[in-house]
């Protein structure tokens, strides 16, 4: 089965991009759980955190820099936000392509 995020990266599926550079795309989640719910996705297909290699470290660092930028852009940097990654079936991963959720814009409850 073709990866839906790879299709988004290639422009084959329309989405509301909020950021793009040579390595990453970020877009609004189609089923947001908060007023701000953005997915930050590497253009390179990495299935999950289990497949991150040592040579991917600069990419992971760039992801966190982009998340900081987006938090400021969407006005949630000062009030607070949550970043999360789901890995594997038991971890709630639904799309087999590494992605980071940035959520905020409201008081978020505890995760556990």
Short mmCIF file of C-alpha atoms in Angstrom, two decimals:
data_model
loop_
_atom_site.label_atom_id
_atom_site.label_comp_id
_atom_site.label_asym_id
_atom_site.label_seq_id
_atom_site.Cartn_x
_atom_site.Cartn_y
_atom_site.Cartn_z
CA UNK A 1 0.00 0.00 0.00
CA UNK A 2 1.28 3.45 -0.95
CA UNK A 3 2.10 5.75 1.97
CA UNK A 4 -0.40 8.62 2.21
CA UNK A 5 2.25 10.99 3.60
CA UNK A 6 4.57 10.21 0.68
CA UNK A 7 1.70 11.15 -1.64
CA UNK A 8 1.24 14.43 0.25
CA UNK A 9 4.99 15.13 0.02
CA UNK A 10 4.82 14.59 -3.77
CA UNK A 11 1.80 16.88 -4.08
CA UNK A 12 -0.51 14.06 -5.18
CA UNK A 13 -2.96 14.67 -2.33
CA UNK A 14 -4.01 18.24 -1.54
CA UNK A 15 -3.45 19.46 1.98
CA UNK A 16 -3.19 22.73 3.85
CA UNK A 17 0.59 23.12 4.01
CA UNK A 18 1.81 25.52 6.68
CA UNK A 19 5.52 24.88 6.12
CA UNK A 20 7.76 23.28 3.53
CA UNK A 21 11.47 23.14 2.87
CA UNK A 22 13.78 20.65 1.16
CA UNK A 23 13.51 18.13 4.03
CA UNK A 24 10.12 18.60 5.69
CA UNK A 25 6.47 19.43 5.22
CA UNK A 26 4.00 20.51 7.88
CA UNK A 27 0.25 20.59 7.46
CA UNK A 28 -2.92 20.84 9.49
CA UNK A 29 -4.32 17.54 10.75
CA UNK A 30 -7.62 16.66 9.06
CA UNK A 31 -9.02 15.46 12.41
CA UNK A 32 -7.65 17.99 14.90
CA UNK A 33 -7.81 17.28 18.63
CA UNK A 34 -7.07 20.93 19.52
CA UNK A 35 -7.39 24.35 17.88
CA UNK A 36 -3.80 23.93 16.66
CA UNK A 37 -2.95 20.43 15.44
CA UNK A 38 -0.14 20.28 12.92
CA UNK A 39 1.75 17.29 11.58
CA UNK A 40 5.46 17.73 10.85
CA UNK A 41 6.62 15.08 8.40
CA UNK A 42 10.04 14.37 6.89
CA UNK A 43 9.97 14.11 3.12
CA UNK A 44 12.26 11.10 3.39
CA UNK A 45 10.20 8.01 4.14
CA UNK A 46 11.13 6.76 7.59
CA UNK A 47 8.54 4.30 8.83
CA UNK A 48 8.75 5.08 12.57
CA UNK A 49 11.10 6.08 15.36
CA UNK A 50 12.40 2.51 15.23
CA UNK A 51 13.93 3.21 11.80
CA UNK A 52 15.73 6.48 12.65
CA UNK A 53 19.43 6.03 11.90
CA UNK A 54 22.45 7.91 13.24
CA UNK A 55 22.72 9.82 9.96
CA UNK A 56 19.13 11.07 10.48
CA UNK A 57 20.14 13.07 13.58
CA UNK A 58 20.38 16.41 11.72
CA UNK A 59 16.90 15.82 10.29
CA UNK A 60 15.44 15.13 13.74
CA UNK A 61 17.07 18.31 15.05
CA UNK A 62 15.59 20.26 12.14
CA UNK A 63 12.14 18.87 12.96
CA UNK A 64 12.33 20.32 16.47
CA UNK A 65 13.50 23.69 15.12
CA UNK A 66 10.53 23.76 12.74
CA UNK A 67 8.18 22.84 15.59
CA UNK A 68 9.50 25.82 17.58
CA UNK A 69 8.92 28.09 14.57
CA UNK A 70 5.39 26.78 14.04
CA UNK A 71 4.53 27.15 17.74
CA UNK A 72 5.49 30.83 17.49
CA UNK A 73 3.70 31.25 14.14
CA UNK A 74 0.45 29.82 15.53
CA UNK A 75 0.66 31.74 18.82
CA UNK A 76 1.08 28.79 21.18
CA UNK A 77 4.74 29.16 22.08
CA UNK A 78 4.14 31.12 25.30
CA UNK A 79 0.98 29.38 26.51
CA UNK A 80 2.35 25.89 25.90
CA UNK A 81 1.90 22.98 23.57
CA UNK A 82 2.44 19.26 23.26
CA UNK A 83 4.62 17.32 20.83
CA UNK A 84 4.00 13.64 20.42
CA UNK A 85 5.00 10.73 18.23
CA UNK A 86 3.16 7.42 17.97
CA UNK A 87 5.27 4.35 17.21
CA UNK A 88 3.81 1.01 16.15
CA UNK A 89 0.31 -0.37 16.51
CA UNK A 90 0.23 -0.47 20.29
CA UNK A 91 1.61 3.07 20.35
CA UNK A 92 -1.26 4.34 18.20
CA UNK A 93 0.65 4.88 14.96
CA UNK A 94 -1.87 4.87 12.10
CA UNK A 95 0.31 6.05 9.22
CA UNK A 96 3.57 4.14 8.68
CA UNK A 97 5.63 7.29 8.09
CA UNK A 98 7.40 9.13 10.90
CA UNK A 99 5.50 12.26 11.91
CA UNK A 100 5.35 14.59 14.87
CA UNK A 101 2.08 16.02 16.19
CA UNK A 102 2.17 19.63 17.42
CA UNK A 103 -0.98 20.39 19.39
CA UNK A 104 -2.04 23.40 21.42
CA UNK A 105 -4.34 26.36 21.59
CA UNK A 106 -6.21 25.09 24.64
CA UNK A 107 -5.48 23.64 28.07
CA UNK A 108 -4.39 20.07 27.42
CA UNK A 109 -5.17 17.35 29.93
CA UNK A 110 -2.74 14.81 31.27
CA UNK A 111 -1.83 11.94 28.97
CA UNK A 112 -1.85 9.38 31.79
#
